[in-house]
Amino acid sequence: MPVRQSSKPRARRPAAEARPYHHGDLRRVLIDAALQLAAEGAEISVREAARRATVSPGAPFRHFPNRDALMAAVAEEAQRRFRAEIEAALSESPAAGPLARFRAFGLAYLRWAMRNPAHFEIISTGRYFAHGGSSELTRDNAELIALTEQMLADAAAQGLLRSADLKRIQIAGRALVYGFARMKLDGHLPRWGVEEGEIERMAEGVLDLFIAGIAKP
Amino acid sequence: MPVRQSSKPRARRPAAEARPYHHGDLRRVLIDAALQLAAEGAEISVREAARRATVSPGAPFRHFPNRDALMAAVAEEAQRRFRAEIEAALSESPAAGPLARFRAFGLAYLRWAMRNPAHFEIISTGRYFAHGGSSELTRDNAELIALTEQMLADAAAQGLLRSADLKRIQIAGRALVYGFARMKLDGHLPRWGVEEGEIERMAEGVLDLFIAGIAKP
DNA sequence: CCACTATGTAATCATCGATTACATAGTGGG
DNA sequence: CCCACTATGTAATCGATGATTACATAGTGG
């Protein structure tokens, strides 16, 4: 946590930060503070983010026109991390069949959601800011979706699927994975959620059940 | 919208409301106002509910210790309506097989969620108030879940299912339906959501795909 | 070296949830 | 029948928040 230590906030030579003016990229610091706030389970408030950046309550509004804009930037950052992890997981399980890749995708998705619940919520809910449709977040997400569509198309081409309605399968798969993740976050898996790891095993089982259901016997 | 019209707020004879003291069940009026606020897509605030009840900003706190308590009451009311509709739908499709009843349940669930998005969100999210575990909402929900478990047990007893892991099937089914509903609410079904009714047909298709996946061929 | 702009501060506003002191309206016991 | 008592509502107030505005300061480039 690089906080300026000197009593006088800004020294003469600003440590050659490369970044622009006074603070040395306050924008980034605010986004990180907000992400950390979320991870701690706290509400994200502009003031609290400013407080953690040791900056006045009005300063953030030089970088974001309003709270929603900050939240959108936070969501985009979280989405970047999410996507990076998914793609890393996919590149680790190289060839295999398309259904195995589909499974790996779903598993990585679920794991990230379980382990970064607050960030997953920010990404997915669209309640935190006015999802202007065209944001980087939407584009990023669309590319992930396209990835799953390709896997399903490959599976169909290899005659692995019972049904030819790929769109339906794809929506169902998304709903299943998204729903499981959200059930966890929304507290709908209370009873057997006590033991850590059990939920991830159940997630895996649910995913396998789905794949078995769509695969040709 | 029964708002008192007289310039003097409270007349001598309070119109024989049967209900207790001054206002004539302010509690109920506040809950209804909050539900309507949600249905309009607005944030629920105690003050706005008070405003709509033509009452001072502090009055609601005579009936609810804090905002969360109001939200919890609102959620319980929404849950009552939800459950009533599910059970009505089930009683309309009487006998049939257990899987047909399972399907009817899922369809009623999805329909209600699509048509009452804000209320569904209040029920399900658990972000609106401090879900104290023991609320009526939790109990109500548990009973609905038990219903689906019974249907699956019946189906298994009649040898209709491919897998014997009923818990897994049940969680997967919940995740699928919950996930589809939430995808709709969270704006994850953009493209083909333009035409009304198309989404409900897709919901039906997804449900059928799932049932076909778990049913013995 | 000096305008110019990017960035941050200080002060201020409206709204909100919440608390407190006070007012009023029914109820029930003597 | 009246009078305490309690349930209910009001008014005033507090602290926190998002947001705006006027002002200060720090780098940049002609």
Coordinates of C-alpha atoms (C1' of nucleotides) in Angstrom, one line a residue:
Chain A
M1 CA 0.0 0.0 0.0
P2 CA 2.1 2.9 -1.2
V3 CA 0.9 5.8 0.9
R4 CA 3.0 8.9 1.0
Q5 CA 4.8 9.0 4.4
S6 CA 6.2 12.5 4.5
S7 CA 4.3 15.0 6.7
K8 CA 4.2 17.4 3.8
P9 CA 2.0 15.6 1.2
R10 CA 3.9 16.6 -1.9
A11 CA 7.7 16.8 -2.0
R12 CA 9.5 18.9 -4.5
R13 CA 10.5 16.0 -6.7
P14 CA 7.5 13.7 -6.9
A15 CA 9.7 10.6 -7.0
A16 CA 9.7 10.4 -10.7
E17 CA 6.4 8.6 -10.8
A18 CA 6.2 8.9 -14.6
R19 CA 2.4 9.4 -14.0
P20 CA 1.0 12.9 -14.5
Y21 CA 0.4 15.6 -12.0
H22 CA 0.1 16.0 -8.2
H23 CA -0.8 12.8 -6.7
G24 CA 0.8 10.3 -9.0
D25 CA -2.3 8.6 -10.5
L26 CA -5.0 9.2 -8.0
R27 CA -7.4 7.5 -10.4
R28 CA -5.7 4.2 -10.0
V29 CA -5.4 4.5 -6.3
L30 CA -9.1 5.3 -6.0
I31 CA -10.1 2.2 -8.0
D32 CA -7.8 0.0 -5.9
A33 CA -9.2 1.5 -2.7
A34 CA -12.7 0.8 -3.9
L35 CA -11.9 -2.8 -4.9
Q36 CA -10.4 -3.3 -1.5
L37 CA -13.4 -1.8 0.2
A38 CA -15.6 -4.2 -1.7
A39 CA -13.4 -7.1 -0.8
E40 CA -13.7 -6.2 2.9
G41 CA -17.5 -6.4 2.5
A42 CA -17.9 -2.7 3.1
E43 CA -20.0 -0.4 1.0
I44 CA -18.1 1.5 -1.6
S45 CA -18.4 5.2 -1.0
V46 CA -16.5 7.9 -2.8
R47 CA -15.6 9.6 0.4
E48 CA -14.1 6.5 2.0
A49 CA -12.1 5.8 -1.2
A50 CA -10.8 9.4 -1.0
R51 CA -10.1 8.9 2.7
R52 CA -7.9 5.9 1.9
A53 CA -6.1 7.8 -0.8
T54 CA -5.4 10.6 1.8
V55 CA -7.2 13.1 -0.4
S56 CA -10.0 15.5 0.0
P57 CA -13.6 14.4 -0.4
G58 CA -14.0 16.4 -3.6
A59 CA -10.8 15.2 -5.3
P60 CA -12.2 12.0 -6.8
F61 CA -14.6 14.1 -8.8
R62 CA -11.7 15.4 -10.8
H63 CA -11.3 11.9 -12.2
F64 CA -14.9 10.6 -12.2
P65 CA -17.9 12.7 -13.0
N66 CA -19.9 10.9 -10.3
R67 CA -20.0 7.9 -8.2
D68 CA -21.4 5.7 -11.0
A69 CA -18.3 6.4 -13.1
L70 CA -16.0 5.3 -10.3
M71 CA -18.1 2.1 -9.9
A72 CA -17.9 1.5 -13.6
A73 CA -14.2 1.8 -13.6
V74 CA -14.0 -0.5 -10.6
A75 CA -16.2 -3.0 -12.4
E76 CA -14.0 -2.9 -15.5
E77 CA -10.9 -3.6 -13.4
A78 CA -12.6 -6.5 -11.7
Q79 CA -13.7 -7.9 -15.1
R80 CA -10.2 -7.7 -16.4
R81 CA -9.0 -9.8 -13.5
F82 CA -11.8 -12.2 -14.0
R83 CA -11.2 -12.7 -17.6
A84 CA -7.5 -13.1 -17.1
E85 CA -8.0 -15.9 -14.7
I86 CA -10.5 -17.7 -17.0
E87 CA -8.1 -17.5 -19.9
A88 CA -5.2 -18.7 -17.8
A89 CA -7.2 -21.7 -16.7
L90 CA -8.1 -22.5 -20.3
S91 CA -4.6 -22.3 -21.5
E92 CA -3.5 -24.7 -18.8
S93 CA -5.9 -27.4 -20.1
P94 CA -4.8 -27.3 -23.7
A95 CA -6.2 -29.6 -26.2
A96 CA -8.7 -32.1 -24.7
G97 CA -12.2 -32.2 -26.2
P98 CA -14.5 -29.2 -26.5
L99 CA -16.7 -30.4 -23.7
A100 CA -13.7 -30.7 -21.4
R101 CA -12.8 -27.1 -22.3
F102 CA -16.3 -26.1 -21.6
R103 CA -16.1 -27.8 -18.2
A104 CA -12.8 -26.1 -17.5
F105 CA -14.3 -22.8 -18.3
G106 CA -17.2 -23.3 -16.1
L107 CA -15.0 -24.5 -13.2
A108 CA -12.7 -21.5 -13.5
Y109 CA -15.7 -19.2 -13.6
L110 CA -17.2 -20.8 -10.5
R111 CA -13.9 -20.8 -8.6
W112 CA -13.3 -17.1 -9.2
A113 CA -16.8 -16.2 -8.3
M114 CA -16.6 -18.1 -5.0
R115 CA -13.2 -16.7 -4.1
N116 CA -13.9 -13.1 -5.1
P117 CA -17.5 -12.8 -4.2
A118 CA -17.7 -9.0 -3.9
H119 CA -15.8 -8.4 -7.1
F120 CA -18.0 -11.0 -8.9
E121 CA -21.0 -9.2 -7.7
I122 CA -19.8 -5.9 -8.9
I123 CA -19.2 -7.4 -12.3
S124 CA -22.4 -9.2 -12.7
T125 CA -25.1 -7.3 -10.9
G126 CA -25.3 -4.1 -12.9
R127 CA -26.9 -2.5 -9.9
Y128 CA -23.8 -0.6 -8.9
F129 CA -23.7 1.7 -11.9
A130 CA -25.7 2.6 -14.9
H131 CA -24.5 -0.1 -17.3
G132 CA -24.3 2.1 -20.3
G133 CA -24.3 -0.9 -22.6
S134 CA -21.2 0.2 -24.5
S135 CA -18.8 -0.1 -21.6
E136 CA -15.6 -2.2 -21.9
L137 CA -17.2 -4.5 -19.4
T138 CA -19.9 -5.5 -21.8
R139 CA -17.5 -6.1 -24.7
D140 CA -15.2 -8.1 -22.5
N141 CA -18.1 -10.2 -21.3
A142 CA -19.3 -10.7 -24.9
E143 CA -16.0 -12.1 -25.8
L144 CA -16.1 -14.7 -23.0
I145 CA -19.6 -15.7 -24.2
A146 CA -18.3 -16.1 -27.7
L147 CA -15.7 -18.4 -26.4
T148 CA -18.3 -20.7 -24.9
E149 CA -20.3 -20.6 -28.1
Q150 CA -17.3 -21.7 -30.1
M151 CA -16.8 -24.6 -27.7
L152 CA -20.3 -25.7 -28.1
A153 CA -20.1 -25.3 -31.9
D154 CA -17.0 -27.6 -31.9
A155 CA -18.8 -30.1 -29.7
A156 CA -21.8 -30.1 -32.1
A157 CA -19.5 -30.5 -35.1
Q158 CA -18.0 -33.6 -33.5
G159 CA -21.4 -35.0 -32.8
L160 CA -21.0 -34.9 -29.1
L161 CA -24.4 -33.2 -28.3
R162 CA -27.8 -34.6 -28.0
S163 CA -29.6 -31.4 -29.0
A164 CA -28.8 -29.1 -32.0
D165 CA -30.2 -26.0 -30.3
L166 CA -26.9 -24.5 -29.4
K167 CA -28.3 -21.2 -28.3
R168 CA -30.6 -22.9 -25.8
I169 CA -27.7 -25.0 -24.5
Q170 CA -25.6 -22.0 -24.1
I171 CA -28.1 -19.9 -22.2
A172 CA -28.9 -22.9 -20.0
G173 CA -25.2 -23.3 -19.2
R174 CA -24.8 -19.7 -18.4
A175 CA -27.8 -19.7 -16.3
L176 CA -26.6 -22.7 -14.4
V177 CA -23.2 -21.4 -13.6
Y178 CA -24.3 -17.8 -13.0
G179 CA -27.1 -19.1 -10.8
F180 CA -24.9 -21.3 -8.7
A181 CA -22.4 -18.5 -8.2
R182 CA -25.2 -16.0 -7.2
M183 CA -26.9 -18.5 -4.9
K184 CA -23.7 -18.7 -3.0
L185 CA -23.2 -15.0 -2.9
D186 CA -26.9 -14.3 -2.0
G187 CA -26.8 -16.8 0.8
H188 CA -28.9 -19.5 -0.7
L189 CA -26.6 -22.3 0.1
P190 CA -26.6 -22.2 3.9
R191 CA -26.7 -25.6 5.3
W192 CA -23.9 -27.5 3.8
G193 CA -21.8 -24.5 3.1
V194 CA -20.1 -24.8 6.5
E195 CA -17.2 -26.9 5.3
E196 CA -14.9 -25.0 3.1
G197 CA -14.3 -26.8 -0.2
E198 CA -17.6 -28.6 -0.1
I199 CA -19.3 -25.9 -2.1
E200 CA -16.6 -26.0 -4.8
R201 CA -17.1 -29.8 -5.0
M202 CA -20.8 -29.3 -5.3
A203 CA -20.2 -26.7 -8.0
E204 CA -18.2 -29.2 -9.9
G205 CA -20.8 -31.9 -9.5
V206 CA -23.6 -29.6 -10.8
L207 CA -21.5 -28.7 -13.8
D208 CA -20.8 -32.4 -14.5
L209 CA -24.5 -33.1 -14.2
F210 CA -25.3 -30.5 -16.8
I211 CA -22.6 -31.7 -19.2
A212 CA -23.8 -35.2 -18.9
G213 CA -27.3 -34.0 -19.6
I214 CA -26.4 -32.3 -22.9
A215 CA -23.8 -34.9 -24.1
K216 CA -24.8 -37.7 -26.4
P217 CA -25.0 -40.8 -24.3
Chain B
M1 CA -54.6 5.3 -3.0
P2 CA -56.6 6.3 0.0
V3 CA -55.0 9.5 1.2
R4 CA -56.8 11.6 3.8
Q5 CA -58.3 14.6 2.0
S6 CA -59.4 16.8 4.8
S7 CA -57.2 19.8 5.6
K8 CA -57.1 18.7 9.2
P9 CA -55.3 15.4 9.1
R10 CA -57.3 13.5 11.6
A11 CA -61.0 14.1 12.0
R12 CA -62.9 13.3 15.2
R13 CA -64.3 10.0 14.0
P14 CA -61.6 8.2 12.1
A15 CA -64.0 6.6 9.6
A16 CA -64.3 3.5 11.7
E17 CA -61.2 1.9 10.2
A18 CA -61.3 -1.0 12.6
R19 CA -57.5 -0.7 12.6
P20 CA -55.8 0.6 15.8
Y21 CA -54.7 4.1 16.5
H22 CA -54.1 7.4 14.6
H23 CA -53.3 6.6 11.1
G24 CA -55.2 3.3 10.5
D25 CA -52.3 0.9 10.0
L26 CA -49.4 3.0 8.9
R27 CA -47.3 -0.1 9.0
R28 CA -49.2 -1.7 6.1
V29 CA -49.3 1.5 4.2
L30 CA -45.5 1.9 4.5
I31 CA -44.9 -1.6 3.3
D32 CA -47.2 -1.1 0.3
A33 CA -45.5 2.2 -0.5
A34 CA -42.1 0.5 -0.4
L35 CA -43.3 -2.3 -2.7
Q36 CA -44.6 0.3 -5.1
L37 CA -41.4 2.2 -5.0
A38 CA -39.5 -0.9 -5.9
A39 CA -42.0 -1.7 -8.7
E40 CA -41.3 1.7 -10.1
G41 CA -37.6 1.0 -10.2
A42 CA -36.8 3.6 -7.5
E43 CA -34.7 3.1 -4.5
I44 CA -36.6 2.3 -1.4
S45 CA -36.0 5.0 1.2
V46 CA -37.8 5.3 4.5
R47 CA -38.4 9.0 3.9
E48 CA -40.0 8.5 0.6
A49 CA -42.3 5.8 2.0
A50 CA -43.2 8.2 4.8
R51 CA -43.8 10.9 2.2
R52 CA -46.2 8.7 0.3
A53 CA -48.0 7.8 3.4
T54 CA -48.4 11.6 4.1
V55 CA -46.6 11.2 7.4
S56 CA -43.6 12.7 9.0
P57 CA -40.1 11.3 8.3
G58 CA -39.7 10.0 11.8
A59 CA -43.1 8.2 12.0
P60 CA -42.0 5.0 10.3
F61 CA -39.5 4.4 13.1
R62 CA -42.5 3.8 15.4
H63 CA -43.2 0.7 13.4
F64 CA -39.7 -0.4 12.3
P65 CA -36.6 0.0 14.4
N66 CA -34.6 0.8 11.3
R67 CA -34.6 0.7 7.6
D68 CA -33.6 -2.9 7.5
A69 CA -36.6 -3.9 9.5
L70 CA -38.8 -2.2 6.9
M71 CA -37.0 -3.9 4.1
A72 CA -37.4 -7.3 5.8
A73 CA -41.1 -6.7 6.2
V74 CA -41.3 -5.7 2.5
A75 CA -39.4 -8.9 1.5
E76 CA -41.8 -11.0 3.6
E77 CA -44.8 -9.5 1.9
A78 CA -43.2 -10.1 -1.6
Q79 CA -42.3 -13.6 -0.6
R80 CA -45.9 -14.3 0.4
R81 CA -47.2 -13.2 -3.0
F82 CA -44.5 -15.2 -4.7
R83 CA -45.4 -18.3 -2.9
A84 CA -49.1 -17.8 -3.3
E85 CA -48.6 -17.7 -7.1
I86 CA -46.4 -20.7 -7.2
E87 CA -48.9 -22.8 -5.2
A88 CA -51.8 -21.5 -7.3
A89 CA -50.0 -22.6 -10.5
L90 CA -49.3 -26.0 -9.0
S91 CA -52.9 -26.6 -8.0
E92 CA -54.0 -25.8 -11.5
S93 CA -51.9 -28.6 -13.0
P94 CA -53.2 -31.3 -10.7
A95 CA -52.0 -34.9 -11.1
A96 CA -49.7 -35.4 -14.1
G97 CA -46.3 -36.9 -13.3
P98 CA -43.8 -35.5 -10.8
L99 CA -41.6 -34.2 -13.6
A100 CA -44.5 -32.3 -15.1
R101 CA -45.1 -30.8 -11.7
F102 CA -41.5 -30.0 -11.4
R103 CA -41.7 -28.2 -14.8
A104 CA -44.9 -26.3 -13.7
F105 CA -43.1 -25.2 -10.6
G106 CA -40.1 -23.9 -12.5
L107 CA -42.3 -22.1 -15.1
A108 CA -44.4 -20.4 -12.4
Y109 CA -41.2 -19.4 -10.7
L110 CA -39.7 -17.9 -13.8
R111 CA -42.9 -16.2 -14.9
W112 CA -43.3 -14.5 -11.5
A113 CA -39.7 -13.4 -11.5
M114 CA -39.9 -11.9 -15.0
R115 CA -43.1 -10.1 -14.3
N116 CA -42.1 -8.8 -10.8
P117 CA -38.4 -8.2 -11.2
A118 CA -38.0 -5.7 -8.4
H119 CA -39.9 -7.8 -6.0
F120 CA -38.0 -10.9 -7.0
E121 CA -34.8 -9.1 -6.4
I122 CA -35.9 -8.0 -2.9
I123 CA -36.8 -11.6 -2.1
S124 CA -33.7 -13.2 -3.4
T125 CA -30.8 -10.9 -3.1
G126 CA -30.4 -10.6 0.7
R127 CA -28.6 -7.4 0.1
Y128 CA -31.5 -5.3 1.1
F129 CA -31.5 -6.2 4.7
A130 CA -29.6 -8.3 7.2
H131 CA -31.1 -11.7 6.4
G132 CA -31.3 -12.8 10.0
G133 CA -31.6 -16.5 9.0
S134 CA -34.7 -17.0 11.1
S135 CA -37.0 -14.7 9.3
E136 CA -40.3 -15.8 7.9
L137 CA -38.8 -15.4 4.5
T138 CA -36.3 -18.1 5.1
R139 CA -38.9 -20.5 6.4
D140 CA -41.2 -19.8 3.5
N141 CA -38.5 -20.4 1.0
A142 CA -37.4 -23.6 2.7
E143 CA -40.9 -25.0 2.3
L144 CA -40.9 -24.3 -1.4
I145 CA -37.6 -26.0 -1.7
A146 CA -39.0 -29.0 0.2
L147 CA -41.7 -29.1 -2.4
T148 CA -39.3 -29.5 -5.2
E149 CA -37.4 -32.1 -3.2
Q150 CA -40.6 -34.1 -2.9
M151 CA -41.2 -34.0 -6.6
L152 CA -37.8 -35.2 -7.4
A153 CA -38.1 -38.0 -4.8
D154 CA -41.3 -39.1 -6.4
A155 CA -39.7 -39.0 -9.8
A156 CA -36.9 -41.2 -8.6
A157 CA -39.3 -43.6 -7.0
Q158 CA -41.0 -44.0 -10.3
G159 CA -37.6 -44.6 -12.0
L160 CA -37.8 -41.5 -14.1
L161 CA -34.4 -40.1 -13.4
R162 CA -31.0 -41.0 -14.9
S163 CA -29.1 -40.1 -11.7
A164 CA -29.7 -41.1 -8.1
D165 CA -28.0 -38.0 -6.7
L166 CA -31.2 -36.1 -5.9
K167 CA -29.4 -33.3 -4.0
R168 CA -27.2 -32.6 -6.9
I169 CA -30.2 -32.5 -9.3
Q170 CA -32.1 -30.3 -7.0
I171 CA -29.2 -27.8 -6.6
A172 CA -28.6 -27.7 -10.3
G173 CA -32.3 -27.1 -11.0
R174 CA -32.4 -24.3 -8.5
A175 CA -29.3 -22.8 -9.9
L176 CA -30.6 -23.0 -13.4
V177 CA -33.9 -21.3 -12.7
Y178 CA -32.5 -18.8 -10.3
G179 CA -29.7 -18.0 -12.7
F180 CA -32.0 -17.5 -15.6
A181 CA -34.2 -15.1 -13.6
R182 CA -31.2 -13.2 -12.3
M183 CA -29.7 -13.0 -15.7
K184 CA -32.8 -11.3 -16.9
L185 CA -32.9 -8.9 -14.0
D186 CA -29.2 -8.1 -14.2
G187 CA -29.4 -7.3 -17.8
H188 CA -27.5 -10.3 -19.1
L189 CA -30.1 -11.2 -21.8
P190 CA -29.9 -8.1 -23.9
R191 CA -30.0 -9.0 -27.6
W192 CA -33.1 -11.1 -28.1
G193 CA -34.9 -9.6 -25.1
V194 CA -36.4 -7.0 -27.3
E195 CA -39.5 -8.9 -28.2
E196 CA -41.8 -9.5 -25.3
G197 CA -42.7 -13.1 -24.7
E198 CA -39.5 -14.3 -26.3
I199 CA -37.7 -14.4 -23.0
E200 CA -40.5 -16.4 -21.4
R201 CA -40.3 -18.9 -24.3
M202 CA -36.6 -19.2 -23.9
A203 CA -37.1 -19.7 -20.2
E204 CA -39.4 -22.6 -21.0
G205 CA -36.9 -24.0 -23.5
V206 CA -34.1 -23.9 -21.0
L207 CA -36.3 -25.6 -18.4
D208 CA -37.2 -28.4 -20.8
L209 CA -33.6 -28.9 -21.8
F210 CA -32.7 -29.4 -18.2
I211 CA -35.6 -31.8 -17.6
A212 CA -34.7 -33.8 -20.7
G213 CA -31.1 -33.9 -19.3
I214 CA -32.1 -35.5 -16.0
A215 CA -34.9 -37.7 -17.2
K216 CA -34.2 -41.3 -18.1
P217 CA -34.2 -41.6 -22.0
Chain C
dC1 C1' 9.2 33.5 -17.7
dC2 C1' 4.5 33.4 -18.0
dA3 C1' -0.2 32.2 -19.3
dC4 C1' -2.8 27.9 -19.3
dT5 C1' -4.6 23.8 -17.8
dA6 C1' -4.7 19.7 -14.8
dT7 C1' -5.3 18.6 -10.4
dG8 C1' -6.5 19.1 -5.4
dT9 C1' -8.9 21.8 -1.3
dA10 C1' -12.4 24.2 1.3
dA11 C1' -16.9 25.3 1.8
dT12 C1' -21.5 24.4 1.0
dC13 C1' -26.1 21.9 -0.2
dA14 C1' -29.7 18.4 -0.3
dT15 C1' -30.9 13.8 1.0
dC16 C1' -30.8 10.1 3.9
dG17 C1' -31.1 7.1 8.2
dA18 C1' -31.5 7.7 12.9
dT19 C1' -32.4 9.7 17.7
dT20 C1' -34.6 12.7 21.0
dA21 C1' -38.0 15.6 23.1
dC22 C1' -42.5 16.7 22.8
dA23 C1' -47.5 16.5 21.4
dT24 C1' -51.8 13.9 20.8
dA25 C1' -55.1 10.2 20.7
dG26 C1' -57.3 6.2 22.3
dT27 C1' -57.8 2.7 26.5
dG28 C1' -58.8 1.0 30.9
dG29 C1' -59.0 1.3 36.0
dG30 C1' -60.7 3.8 39.9
Chain D
dC1 C1' -66.5 10.1 34.3
dC2 C1' -62.0 11.3 34.6
dC3 C1' -57.3 10.6 34.6
dA4 C1' -53.0 8.2 34.2
dC5 C1' -50.8 5.3 30.7
dT6 C1' -49.3 3.9 26.5
dA7 C1' -49.4 3.9 21.4
dT8 C1' -48.6 6.7 17.9
dG9 C1' -47.1 10.8 15.2
dT10 C1' -44.3 15.5 14.8
dA11 C1' -40.4 18.6 15.0
dA12 C1' -35.8 19.4 15.5
dT13 C1' -31.5 17.7 15.1
dC14 C1' -27.1 14.8 14.0
dG15 C1' -23.6 12.6 11.2
dA16 C1' -22.6 10.6 6.7
dT17 C1' -23.0 10.8 1.8
dG18 C1' -22.9 12.4 -3.3
dA19 C1' -22.4 16.5 -5.6
dT20 C1' -21.2 21.4 -6.9
dT21 C1' -18.7 25.7 -6.7
dA22 C1' -15.0 29.0 -5.9
dC23 C1' -10.4 29.0 -5.0
dA24 C1' -5.5 27.4 -4.6
dT25 C1' -1.4 25.1 -6.6
dA26 C1' 1.6 22.6 -9.6
dG27 C1' 3.5 21.2 -13.9
dT28 C1' 3.7 22.4 -19.3
dG29 C1' 4.7 24.6 -23.4
dG30 C1' 5.0 28.8 -26.2

